[in-house]
Coordinates of C-alpha atoms in Angstrom, one line a residue:
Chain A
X1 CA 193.4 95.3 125.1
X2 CA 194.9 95.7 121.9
X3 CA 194.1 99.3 120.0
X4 CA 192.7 98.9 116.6
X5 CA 194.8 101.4 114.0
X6 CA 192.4 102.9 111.9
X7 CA 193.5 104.3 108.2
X8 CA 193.2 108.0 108.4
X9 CA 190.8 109.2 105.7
X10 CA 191.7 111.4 103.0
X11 CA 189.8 115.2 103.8
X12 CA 189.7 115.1 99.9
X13 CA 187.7 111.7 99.3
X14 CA 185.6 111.7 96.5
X15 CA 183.0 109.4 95.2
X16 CA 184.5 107.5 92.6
X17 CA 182.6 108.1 89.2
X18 CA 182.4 105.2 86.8
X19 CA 184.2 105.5 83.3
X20 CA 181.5 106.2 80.4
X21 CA 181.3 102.8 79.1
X22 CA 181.0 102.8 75.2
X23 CA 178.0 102.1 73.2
X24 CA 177.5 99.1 71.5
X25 CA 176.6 101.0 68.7
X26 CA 180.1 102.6 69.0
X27 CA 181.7 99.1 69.1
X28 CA 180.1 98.2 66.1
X29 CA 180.9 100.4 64.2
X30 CA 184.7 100.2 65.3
X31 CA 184.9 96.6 64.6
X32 CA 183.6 97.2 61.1
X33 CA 186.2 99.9 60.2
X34 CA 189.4 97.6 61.6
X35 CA 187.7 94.9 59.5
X36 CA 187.3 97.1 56.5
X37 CA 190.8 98.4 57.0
X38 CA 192.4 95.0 57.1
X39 CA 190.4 93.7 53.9
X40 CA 192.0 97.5 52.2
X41 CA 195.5 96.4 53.3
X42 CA 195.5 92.9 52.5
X43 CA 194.1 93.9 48.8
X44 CA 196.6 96.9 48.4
X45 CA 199.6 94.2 49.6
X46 CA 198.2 92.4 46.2
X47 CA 198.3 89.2 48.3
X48 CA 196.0 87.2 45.6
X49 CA 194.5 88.9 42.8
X50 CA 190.8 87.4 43.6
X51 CA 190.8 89.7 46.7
X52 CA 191.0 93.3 45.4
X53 CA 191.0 96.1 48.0
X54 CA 188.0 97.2 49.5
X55 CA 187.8 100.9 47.6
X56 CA 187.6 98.9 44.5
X57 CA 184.4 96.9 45.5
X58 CA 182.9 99.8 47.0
X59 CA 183.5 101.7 43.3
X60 CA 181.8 98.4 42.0
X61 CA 178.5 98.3 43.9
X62 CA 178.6 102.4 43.3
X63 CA 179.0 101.9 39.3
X64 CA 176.5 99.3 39.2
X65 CA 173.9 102.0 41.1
X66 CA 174.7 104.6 38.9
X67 CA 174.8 102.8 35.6
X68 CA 171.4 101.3 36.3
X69 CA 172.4 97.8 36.5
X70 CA 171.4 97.0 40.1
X71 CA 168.3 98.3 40.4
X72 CA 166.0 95.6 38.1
X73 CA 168.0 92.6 39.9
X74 CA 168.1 94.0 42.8
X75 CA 164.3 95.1 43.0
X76 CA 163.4 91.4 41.5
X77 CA 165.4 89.6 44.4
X78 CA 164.2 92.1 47.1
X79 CA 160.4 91.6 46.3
X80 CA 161.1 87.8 46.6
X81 CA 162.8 88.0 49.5
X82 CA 160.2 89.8 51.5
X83 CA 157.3 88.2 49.9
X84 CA 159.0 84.7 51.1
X85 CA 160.0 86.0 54.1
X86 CA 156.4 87.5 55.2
X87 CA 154.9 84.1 54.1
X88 CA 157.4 82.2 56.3
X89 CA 156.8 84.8 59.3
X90 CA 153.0 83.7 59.2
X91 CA 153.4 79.7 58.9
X92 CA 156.1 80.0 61.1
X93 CA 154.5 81.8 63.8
X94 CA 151.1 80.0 63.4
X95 CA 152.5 76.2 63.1
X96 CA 155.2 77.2 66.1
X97 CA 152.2 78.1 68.2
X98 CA 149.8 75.2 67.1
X99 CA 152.9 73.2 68.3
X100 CA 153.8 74.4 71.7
X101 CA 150.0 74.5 72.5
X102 CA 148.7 70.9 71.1
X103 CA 150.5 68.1 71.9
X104 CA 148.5 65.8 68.8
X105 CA 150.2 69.0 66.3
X106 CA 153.4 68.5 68.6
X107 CA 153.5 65.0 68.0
X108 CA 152.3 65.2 64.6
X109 CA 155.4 67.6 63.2
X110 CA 158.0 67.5 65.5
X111 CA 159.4 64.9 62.8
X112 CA 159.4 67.0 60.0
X113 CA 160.5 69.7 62.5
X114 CA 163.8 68.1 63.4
X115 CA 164.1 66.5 59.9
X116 CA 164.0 69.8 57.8
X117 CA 166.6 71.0 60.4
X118 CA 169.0 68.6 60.0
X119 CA 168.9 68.2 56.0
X120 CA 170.4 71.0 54.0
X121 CA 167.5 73.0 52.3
X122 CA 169.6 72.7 48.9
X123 CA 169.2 69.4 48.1
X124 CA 165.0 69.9 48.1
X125 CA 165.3 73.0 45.8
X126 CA 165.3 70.2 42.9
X127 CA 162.1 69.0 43.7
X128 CA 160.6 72.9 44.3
X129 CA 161.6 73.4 41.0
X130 CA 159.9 70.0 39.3
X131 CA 156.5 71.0 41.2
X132 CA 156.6 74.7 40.7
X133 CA 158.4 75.0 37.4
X134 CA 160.5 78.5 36.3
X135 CA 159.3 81.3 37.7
X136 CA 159.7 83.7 40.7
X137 CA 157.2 81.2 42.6
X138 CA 159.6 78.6 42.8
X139 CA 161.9 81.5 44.1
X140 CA 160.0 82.3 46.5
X141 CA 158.9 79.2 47.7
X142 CA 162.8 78.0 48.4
X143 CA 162.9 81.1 50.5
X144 CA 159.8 79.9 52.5
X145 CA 161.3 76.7 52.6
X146 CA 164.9 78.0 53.9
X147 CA 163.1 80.3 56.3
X148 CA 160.5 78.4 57.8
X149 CA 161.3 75.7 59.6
X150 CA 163.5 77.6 62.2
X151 CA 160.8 80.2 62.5
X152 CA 158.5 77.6 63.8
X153 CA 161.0 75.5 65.6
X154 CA 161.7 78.9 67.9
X155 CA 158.1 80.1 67.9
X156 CA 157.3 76.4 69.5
X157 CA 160.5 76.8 72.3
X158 CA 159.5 80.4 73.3
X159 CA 155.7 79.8 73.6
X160 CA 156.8 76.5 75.7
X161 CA 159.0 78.4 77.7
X162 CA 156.3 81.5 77.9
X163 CA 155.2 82.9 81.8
X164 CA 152.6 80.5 82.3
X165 CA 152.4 82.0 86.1
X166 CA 151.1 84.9 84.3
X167 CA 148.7 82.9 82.0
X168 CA 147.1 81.9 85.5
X169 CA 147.5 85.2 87.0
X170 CA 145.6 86.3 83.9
X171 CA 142.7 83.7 84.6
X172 CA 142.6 84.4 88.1
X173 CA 141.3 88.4 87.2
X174 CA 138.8 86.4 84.7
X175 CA 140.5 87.1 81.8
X176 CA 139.1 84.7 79.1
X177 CA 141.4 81.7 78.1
X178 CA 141.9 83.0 74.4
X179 CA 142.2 86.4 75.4
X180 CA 145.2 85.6 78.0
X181 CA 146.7 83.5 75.5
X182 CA 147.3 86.6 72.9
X183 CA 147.6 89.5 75.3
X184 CA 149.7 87.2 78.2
X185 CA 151.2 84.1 76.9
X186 CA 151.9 84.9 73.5
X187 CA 152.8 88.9 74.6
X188 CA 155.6 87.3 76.9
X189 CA 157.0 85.0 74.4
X190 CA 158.0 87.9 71.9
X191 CA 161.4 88.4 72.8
X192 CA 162.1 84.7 72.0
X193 CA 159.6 84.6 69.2
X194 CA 161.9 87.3 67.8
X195 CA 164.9 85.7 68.1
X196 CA 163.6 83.3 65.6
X197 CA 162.5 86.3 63.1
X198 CA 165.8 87.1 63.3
X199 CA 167.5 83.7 62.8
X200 CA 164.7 83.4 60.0
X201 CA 166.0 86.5 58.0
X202 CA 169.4 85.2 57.6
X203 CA 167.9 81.6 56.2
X204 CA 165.7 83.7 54.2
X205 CA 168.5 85.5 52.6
X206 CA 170.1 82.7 51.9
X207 CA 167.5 80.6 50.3
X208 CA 166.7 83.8 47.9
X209 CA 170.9 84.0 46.4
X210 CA 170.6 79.9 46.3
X211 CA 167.1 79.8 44.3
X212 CA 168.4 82.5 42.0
X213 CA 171.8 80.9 41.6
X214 CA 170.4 77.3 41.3
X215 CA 166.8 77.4 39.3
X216 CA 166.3 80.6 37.2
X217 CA 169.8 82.9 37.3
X218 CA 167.9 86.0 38.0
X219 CA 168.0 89.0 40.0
X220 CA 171.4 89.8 42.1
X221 CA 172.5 86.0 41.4
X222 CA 172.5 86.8 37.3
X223 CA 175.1 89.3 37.9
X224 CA 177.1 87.1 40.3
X225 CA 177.1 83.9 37.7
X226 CA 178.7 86.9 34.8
X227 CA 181.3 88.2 36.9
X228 CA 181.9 84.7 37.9
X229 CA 182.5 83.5 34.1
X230 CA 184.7 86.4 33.9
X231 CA 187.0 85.7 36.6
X232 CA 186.6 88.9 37.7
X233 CA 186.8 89.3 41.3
X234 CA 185.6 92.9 41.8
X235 CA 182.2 92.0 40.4
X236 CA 181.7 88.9 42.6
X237 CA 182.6 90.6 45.9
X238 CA 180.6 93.4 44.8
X239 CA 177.6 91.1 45.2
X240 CA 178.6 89.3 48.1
X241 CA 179.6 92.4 50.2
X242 CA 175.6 93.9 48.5
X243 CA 174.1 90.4 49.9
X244 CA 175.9 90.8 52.7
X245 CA 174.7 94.5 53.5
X246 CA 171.1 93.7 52.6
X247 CA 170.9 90.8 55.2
X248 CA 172.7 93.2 57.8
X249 CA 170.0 95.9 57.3
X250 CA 167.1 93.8 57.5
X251 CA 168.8 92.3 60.2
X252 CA 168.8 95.7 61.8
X253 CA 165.2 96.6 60.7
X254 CA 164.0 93.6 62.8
X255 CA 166.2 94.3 65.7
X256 CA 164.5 97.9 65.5
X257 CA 160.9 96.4 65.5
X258 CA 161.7 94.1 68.5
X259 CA 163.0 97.0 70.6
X260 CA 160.1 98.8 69.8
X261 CA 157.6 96.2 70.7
X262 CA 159.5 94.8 73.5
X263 CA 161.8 97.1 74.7
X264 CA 161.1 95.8 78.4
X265 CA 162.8 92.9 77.9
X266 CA 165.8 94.5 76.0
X267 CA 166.6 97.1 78.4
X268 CA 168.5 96.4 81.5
X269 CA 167.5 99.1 84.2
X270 CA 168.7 97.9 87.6
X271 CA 166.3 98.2 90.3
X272 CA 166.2 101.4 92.1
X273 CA 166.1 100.2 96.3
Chain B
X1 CA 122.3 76.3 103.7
X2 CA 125.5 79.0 104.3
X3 CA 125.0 80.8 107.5
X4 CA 124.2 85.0 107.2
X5 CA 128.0 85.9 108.4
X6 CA 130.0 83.2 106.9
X7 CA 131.7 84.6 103.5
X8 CA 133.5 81.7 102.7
X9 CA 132.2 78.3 103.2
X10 CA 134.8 74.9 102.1
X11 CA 132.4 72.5 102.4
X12 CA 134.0 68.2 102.1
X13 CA 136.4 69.3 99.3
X14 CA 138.7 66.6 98.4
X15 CA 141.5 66.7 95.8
X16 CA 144.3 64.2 94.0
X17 CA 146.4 64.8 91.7
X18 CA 147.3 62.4 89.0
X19 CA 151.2 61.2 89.0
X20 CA 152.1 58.7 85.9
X21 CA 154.2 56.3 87.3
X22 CA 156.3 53.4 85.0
X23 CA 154.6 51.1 82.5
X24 CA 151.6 52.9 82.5
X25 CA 150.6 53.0 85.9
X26 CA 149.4 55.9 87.8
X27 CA 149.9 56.9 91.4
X28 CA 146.8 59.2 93.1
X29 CA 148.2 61.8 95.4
X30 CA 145.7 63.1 97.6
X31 CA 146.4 66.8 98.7
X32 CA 143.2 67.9 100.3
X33 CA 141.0 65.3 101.8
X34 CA 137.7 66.2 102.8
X35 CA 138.6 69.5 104.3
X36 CA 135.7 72.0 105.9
X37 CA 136.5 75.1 107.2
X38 CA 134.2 78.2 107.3
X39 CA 135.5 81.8 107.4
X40 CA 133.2 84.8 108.5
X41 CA 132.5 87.8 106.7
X42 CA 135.3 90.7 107.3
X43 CA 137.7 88.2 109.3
X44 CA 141.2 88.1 108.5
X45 CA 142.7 83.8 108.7
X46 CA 145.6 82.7 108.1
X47 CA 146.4 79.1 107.1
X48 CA 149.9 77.7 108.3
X49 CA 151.3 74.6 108.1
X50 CA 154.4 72.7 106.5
X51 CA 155.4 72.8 102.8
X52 CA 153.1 70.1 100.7
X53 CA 150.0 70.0 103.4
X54 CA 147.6 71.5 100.6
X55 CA 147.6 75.5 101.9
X56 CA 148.5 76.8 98.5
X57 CA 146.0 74.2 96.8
X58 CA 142.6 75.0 98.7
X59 CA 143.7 78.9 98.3
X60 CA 143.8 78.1 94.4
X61 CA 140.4 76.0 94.4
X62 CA 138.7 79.0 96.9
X63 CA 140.6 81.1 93.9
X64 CA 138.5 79.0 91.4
X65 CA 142.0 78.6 89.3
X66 CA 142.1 74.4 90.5
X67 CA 139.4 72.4 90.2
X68 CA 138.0 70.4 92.8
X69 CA 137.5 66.4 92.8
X70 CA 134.8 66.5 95.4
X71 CA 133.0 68.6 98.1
X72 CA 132.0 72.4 97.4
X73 CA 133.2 75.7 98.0
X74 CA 130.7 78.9 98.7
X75 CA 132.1 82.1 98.5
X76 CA 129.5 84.8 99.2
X77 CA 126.6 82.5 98.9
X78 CA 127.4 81.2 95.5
X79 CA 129.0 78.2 94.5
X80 CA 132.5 78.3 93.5
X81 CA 133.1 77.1 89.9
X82 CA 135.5 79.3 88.4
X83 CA 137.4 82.5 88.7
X84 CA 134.9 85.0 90.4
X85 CA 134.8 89.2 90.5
X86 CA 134.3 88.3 94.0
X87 CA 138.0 86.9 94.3
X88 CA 141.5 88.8 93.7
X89 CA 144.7 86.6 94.2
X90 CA 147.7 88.4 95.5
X91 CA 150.7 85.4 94.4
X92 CA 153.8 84.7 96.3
X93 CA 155.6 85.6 93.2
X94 CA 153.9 89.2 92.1
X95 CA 153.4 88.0 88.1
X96 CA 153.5 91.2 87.2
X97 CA 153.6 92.0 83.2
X98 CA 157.0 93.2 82.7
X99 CA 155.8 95.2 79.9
X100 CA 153.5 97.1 81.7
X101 CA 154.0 100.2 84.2
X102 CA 152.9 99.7 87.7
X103 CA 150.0 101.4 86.8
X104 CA 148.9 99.4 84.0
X105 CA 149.4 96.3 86.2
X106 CA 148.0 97.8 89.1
X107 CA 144.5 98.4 86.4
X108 CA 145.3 94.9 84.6
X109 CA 141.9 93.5 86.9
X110 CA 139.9 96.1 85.9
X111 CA 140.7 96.1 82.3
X112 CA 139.6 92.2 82.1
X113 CA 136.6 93.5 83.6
X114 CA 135.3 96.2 80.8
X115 CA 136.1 99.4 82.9
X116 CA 136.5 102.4 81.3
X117 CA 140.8 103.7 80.7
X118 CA 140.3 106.6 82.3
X119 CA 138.1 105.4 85.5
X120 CA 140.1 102.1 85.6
X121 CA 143.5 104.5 86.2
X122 CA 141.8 106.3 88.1
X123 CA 141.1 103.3 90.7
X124 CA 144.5 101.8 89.7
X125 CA 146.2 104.7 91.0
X126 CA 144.5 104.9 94.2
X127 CA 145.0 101.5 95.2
X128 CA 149.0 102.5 94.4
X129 CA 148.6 105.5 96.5
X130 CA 147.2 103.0 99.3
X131 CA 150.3 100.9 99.1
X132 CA 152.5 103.8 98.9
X133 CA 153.5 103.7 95.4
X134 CA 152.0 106.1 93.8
X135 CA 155.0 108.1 92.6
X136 CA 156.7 104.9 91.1
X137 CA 152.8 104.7 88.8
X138 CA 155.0 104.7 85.4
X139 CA 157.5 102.3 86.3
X140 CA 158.3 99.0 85.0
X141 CA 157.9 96.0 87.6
X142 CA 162.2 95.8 86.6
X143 CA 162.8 99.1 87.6
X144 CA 161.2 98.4 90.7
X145 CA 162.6 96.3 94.2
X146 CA 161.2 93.3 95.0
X147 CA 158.8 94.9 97.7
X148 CA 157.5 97.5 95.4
X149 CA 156.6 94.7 93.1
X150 CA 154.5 92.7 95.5
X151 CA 153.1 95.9 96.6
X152 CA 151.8 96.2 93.1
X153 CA 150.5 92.7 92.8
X154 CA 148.5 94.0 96.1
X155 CA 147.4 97.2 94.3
X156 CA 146.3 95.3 91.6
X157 CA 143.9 93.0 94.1
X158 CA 142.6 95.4 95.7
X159 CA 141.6 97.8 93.1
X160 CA 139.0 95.4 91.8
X161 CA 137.7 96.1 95.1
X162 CA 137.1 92.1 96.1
X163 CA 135.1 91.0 98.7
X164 CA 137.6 88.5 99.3
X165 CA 141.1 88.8 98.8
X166 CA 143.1 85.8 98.5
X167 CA 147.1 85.7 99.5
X168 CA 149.2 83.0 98.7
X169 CA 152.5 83.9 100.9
X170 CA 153.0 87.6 99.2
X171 CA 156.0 87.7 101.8
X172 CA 157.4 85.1 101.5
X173 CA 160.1 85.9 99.1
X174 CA 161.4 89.3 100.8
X175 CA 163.5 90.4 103.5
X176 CA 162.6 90.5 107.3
X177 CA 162.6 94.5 107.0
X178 CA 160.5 94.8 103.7
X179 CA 158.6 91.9 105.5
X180 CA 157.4 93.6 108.4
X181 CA 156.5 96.9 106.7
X182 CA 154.2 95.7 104.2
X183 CA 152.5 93.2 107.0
X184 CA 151.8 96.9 108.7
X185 CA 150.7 98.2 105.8
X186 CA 148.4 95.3 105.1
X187 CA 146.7 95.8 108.6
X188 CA 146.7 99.4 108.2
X189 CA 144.5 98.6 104.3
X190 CA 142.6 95.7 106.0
X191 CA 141.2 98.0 108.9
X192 CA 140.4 100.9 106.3
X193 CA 137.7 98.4 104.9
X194 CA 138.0 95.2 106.7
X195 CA 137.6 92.8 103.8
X196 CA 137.8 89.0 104.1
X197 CA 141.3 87.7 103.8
X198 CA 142.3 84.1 103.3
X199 CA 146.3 84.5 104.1
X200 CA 148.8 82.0 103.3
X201 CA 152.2 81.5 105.2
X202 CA 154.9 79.7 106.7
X203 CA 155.6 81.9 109.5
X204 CA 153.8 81.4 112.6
X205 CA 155.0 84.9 114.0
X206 CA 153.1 86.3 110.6
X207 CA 150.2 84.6 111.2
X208 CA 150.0 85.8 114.8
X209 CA 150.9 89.4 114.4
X210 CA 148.0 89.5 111.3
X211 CA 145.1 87.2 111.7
X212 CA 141.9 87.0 113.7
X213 CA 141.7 82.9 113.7
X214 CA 144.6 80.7 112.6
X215 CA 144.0 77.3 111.1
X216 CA 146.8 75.1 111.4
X217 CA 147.3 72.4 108.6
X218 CA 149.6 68.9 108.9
X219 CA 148.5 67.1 105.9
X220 CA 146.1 66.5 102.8
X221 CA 143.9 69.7 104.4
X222 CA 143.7 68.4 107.5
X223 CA 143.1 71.0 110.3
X224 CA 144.8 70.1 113.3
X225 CA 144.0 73.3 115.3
X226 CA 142.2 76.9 114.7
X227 CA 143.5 79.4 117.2
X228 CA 140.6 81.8 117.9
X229 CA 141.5 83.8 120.8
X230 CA 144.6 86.1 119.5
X231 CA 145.8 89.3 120.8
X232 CA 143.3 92.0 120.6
X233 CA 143.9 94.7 118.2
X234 CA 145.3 97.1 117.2
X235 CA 148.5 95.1 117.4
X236 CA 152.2 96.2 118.4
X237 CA 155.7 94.6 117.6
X238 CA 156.4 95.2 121.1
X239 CA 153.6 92.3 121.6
X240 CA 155.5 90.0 119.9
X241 CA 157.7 89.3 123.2
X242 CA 154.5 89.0 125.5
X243 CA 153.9 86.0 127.4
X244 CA 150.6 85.6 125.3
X245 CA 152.4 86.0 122.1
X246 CA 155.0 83.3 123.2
X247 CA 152.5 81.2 124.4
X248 CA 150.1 81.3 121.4
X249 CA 153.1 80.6 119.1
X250 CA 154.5 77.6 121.2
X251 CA 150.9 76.5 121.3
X252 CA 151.0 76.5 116.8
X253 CA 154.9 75.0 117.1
X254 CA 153.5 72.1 119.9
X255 CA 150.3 71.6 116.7
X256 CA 153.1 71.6 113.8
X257 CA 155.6 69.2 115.4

């Protein structure tokens, strides 16, 4: 019989403790400062003189605050961007829903669905602007229309693809149809439905710069179409990198609400046994 | 007319389901086919039988959750038409709300029933303390293991306090060990207050070591035997290797094949 050599164990063995893994907060915010620190380097190197360094765009947007010139623009675009957005939130959610839960509304939109998807929202600002004429409506109403469309395409996937095991788990306990719908079926579909707000937010952003920069050359798009005539490149990026910080915190505002409503499906506790 | 001690009563009850076939045609699967069977008042059955013989489908029409084609189901001397306070359904899955603590799952029943919050809890966590969870109350079903969460899908049942508690394979998804403790537990919370279970499974060792009558199903509802005369209880594993244990399950095996 052959002896089976065993490794002799260490006295001194010690349960190995896992590295601290870095937040993704902490990621973030590192993958911001390399990228602010290459755009500073590139613009100090003077490689072209429409990309100044980052300090000087910063000084910009700072200027602007202080000398007053921000706020009215700013204030008018904001005011249209959340008054668009919050109208596109509630067709988006509604229509989405009506979608996934009648096949006759399904069949009925799914068309314009797909179509609005596929065509670039710019070329029916026009038209917006023959039907609603100059004003902040017509603003507003390209946001709705930029926004929209892929609020209710993802409001119709996730209520599709909602737990309809618990729907019936609901009915089984008596729960009225409706009822289990909102609190069950609709409840469940959140995360998704959120995904959609989100995607939403972005479009929404981006409809509000193209509606000012295309119909009425107000709000942060005025300031944008001077600098522009200027050729000065501070001014621009100055707007783009405002733009660009007001769809990131909105961005961060929703991803706030949705870990507040559904935080259950955005944590990721193992099980315990 | 339903006789004094029978508590659930299938009476004919047929059932198809619809299939669209090509060009517009449309095949009728029957899955239960005039099926009677009659279950007494505090008895414990369970139904066995292969996968697609219609066990899970009269357990949902008993459950009032599928409607039937023909026939008529009785449950407590009235007629079954739809979901019933009568009737808790313990799934083979535990459809818990993720969102919700064990608690608030374990009270979901109740809630859809106009209970109070604070009496609702209450019963909630007392039908957790009778599964054994009542320390894990405030956890979410994901922070929970796969037995804890079909113990809470059992908590949730049996808090509304059914007369009837319908279970469609609750073990079927977990592990032998897991398995076996929860069937003990389940004897140990059916003797406490001997309530009418209809059980659903594919394991004839299950059905032995649980049941006071085993129906055995081949196809469309069809009952090809009821095994009345099972081991008296209380029960033991160490019964499971008896001669009458063997027997009885080669006798459901010899029905099956």
């Amino acid at each position: 019989m052959t002896a089976v050599e065993v490794a002799p164990t260490s006295a001194k063995a010690q349960p190995r403790i896992p590295r601290r893994k870095m937040r993704p907060i902490t990621l973030e915010v590192i993958g911001l400062a390399v990228g602010a620190l290459a755009w500073e380097i590139v613009g100090l190197a003077k490689v072209s003189r429409f990309l100044p360094p980052l300090d000087d765009v910063v000084g910009r947007i700072w200027d602007l605050l202080q000398s007053g010139q921000l706020r009215e623009p700013l204030t008018q675009s904001l005011s249209n961007l959340l008054i668009g957005y919050a109208i596109s939130v509630g067709i988006g959610v509604t229509v989405g829903t009506l979608m996934a839960v009648s096949k006759y509304v399904d069949y009925a939109l799914r068309i314009y669905v797909n179509g609005l998807m596929a065509t670039p929202s710019i070329l029916l600002v026009p038209i917006l602007y023959v039907v609603f004429g100059l004003s902040s409506f017509t603003l507003i109403a390209v946001i709705v229309l930029y926004a929209t469309v892929f609020i209710v395409a993802n409001t119709r996937s996730a209520v599709l693809g909602a737990r309809h095991d618990l729907t019936e788990m609901s009915q089984a306990f008596g729960t009225h149809p409706v009822r289990g719908f909102f609190e069950v079926t609709l409840r469940s579909a959140g995360p998704e439905i959120f995904g959609g707000l989100r995607l939403g937010m972005g479009r929404a952003v981006k409809g509000m710069f193209n509606g000012e920069l295309l119909i009425a050359v107000v709000g942060l798009a005025q300031i944008e179409r001077t600098y522009a005539g200027a050729f000065d490149a501070t001014g621009i990026l100055a707007i783009a990198l405002t733009i660009l910080i007001i769809a990131v915190a909105l961005t961060a505002a929703l991803e706030a609400l949705n870990r507040a409503l559904n935080s259950w499906a955005v944590s990721h506790s193992r099980p315990s046994s | 007319m339903v006789e004094r001690d029978v508590m659930v009563q299938v009476d004919r009850v047929s059932k198809s389901f619809i299939k669209h076939a090509k060009r517009g045609k449309v095949d009728v699967v029957p899955v239960l086919r005039e099926m009677s069977l009659d279950i007494h008042r505090a008895e414990f059955v369970s139904i066995v039988g292969p996968t697609g013989c219609g066990k899970t489908s009269v357990l949902r029409a008993i459950a009032g959750l599928l409607p039937i084609d023909g026939g008529r189901i009785v449950v407590d001397g009235r007629e079954v038409n739809g979901p019933g306070r009568e009737r808790a359904m313990v799934f083979q899955d535990p459809t818990l709300l993720p969102w919700a603590s064990a608690l608030d799952n374990a009270a979901f029943g109740l809630k859809q029933r106009g209970i109070r919050k604070v009496e609702r809890r209450a019963r909630a966590q007392e039908a957790l303390d009778l599964v054994g969870l009542g320390h894990r109350s405030g956890a979410l079903p994901q922070e929970l293991s796969g037995g804890m969460r079909q113990r809470v899908g059992i908590a949730r049942a049996l808090a509304v306090d059914p007369s009837v508690l319908l279970m469609d394979e609750p073990f079927g998804a977990l592990d032998e060990i897991t398995r076996r403790t929860l069937q003990d537990q389940l004897v140990r919370i059916w003797e406490q207050d001997k309530k009418t279970v209809i059980f659903i499974t594919h394991s004839v060792e299950e059905a032995l070591y649980l049941s006071d009558r085993i129906f055995v199903m081949s196809h469309a509802g069809h009952i090809i035997e009821t095994i009345s005369d099972l081991m008296p209880r209380p029960r033991t594993r160490e019964q499971e290797s008896s001669e009458e244990f063997v027997m009885l399950r080669a006798k459901i095996w010899e029905a099956l094949s």
